[in-house]
């Protein structure tokens, strides 16, 4: 067994221990203790007080995750975790030293950076303007486009891990970086499927994942001809196959009067499902395949903008239905084999069945409330998953509702807030950000009730 000691801080603060065990059937706890006590890199004053509390097997030749409890004068001081990647001990880095690049500097990137700053993570952002929300909190901001392959290559080659806050990124570049040994989460293969709503829906059908019936069309004209001839019935939902985001790329056609709303380009056509509610379940899957789900939330969408306007957690579901929604969402994450967060949007039909609408492989608007309402926020959970740390508890510590307030259409200039003082002495959490992909100022209010 090889033992590496990375001693950071003074003799009474932190020890991070990394080890690789190539044998089988040995007493690993004893091996680690023997090596620790004899290793010259451990200060002699510390060695007698090093206690191994836990470890876990990843593969037949690799052991991961111990916890050290360092005691001085009988008082526990620090608990530290270690991680191994690969068989070469020289490749091992503490998670706090891994360079993590985020493609996208909007509000989700900002909140990822805020979560990572509590642990001192080395985070960098790639986006077009440092005035975007993440630029307020991330000093390592690289100006460039996550849609341009060369910008992504130049940014990503300096990173240990790459992740996203928006799925519409240059996948070709991510494939090249992955081939060069950069860890990319979610994987480029998963992103290719999710970026194309036609491939995404086909994936559900091929993996026996319940979803609304659909078919693919190549053009707006084909839809018009089908409606005119009677081969395509109404009502229907049209979704463009690519580039849909924040309510864009979706048209609901209820009658022939709505035909002018049809969108150009390749798209998928779904039946308009009679439903009782829309549910979202945010799931995290780590690099070892462990999966955890946050409690389901119920969403209400803005009629015109098709954006989440109101969210409540927990959702108004029976315990059995809540478990079914979580189970389905975790099955979807496992089917994709994704790493990191996967927000799974579901319809509950009038018959009580859950159907997968679509997914987002990143932090999601339906998980903002987890910052205040759950033991682990979705942002911390995503960082845990991609760095190899154990997933945190998703237990709901208090119910909450979220209001997503958009600025007036066409308005520009300083925002005016009315009534803020009326709620400032209540458990209301307000997040203000300039959302670059929407017109006007956007605020998020999370009200824990």
Tab-separated table of C-alpha atoms in Angstrom, residues 224 228 322 391:
chain	number	residue	atom	x	y	z
A	224	UNK	CA	-49.503	22.663	-41.149
A	228	UNK	CA	-54.977	20.515	-42.685
A	322	UNK	CA	-43.870	11.260	-3.833
A	391	UNK	CA	-23.499	13.084	-1.460
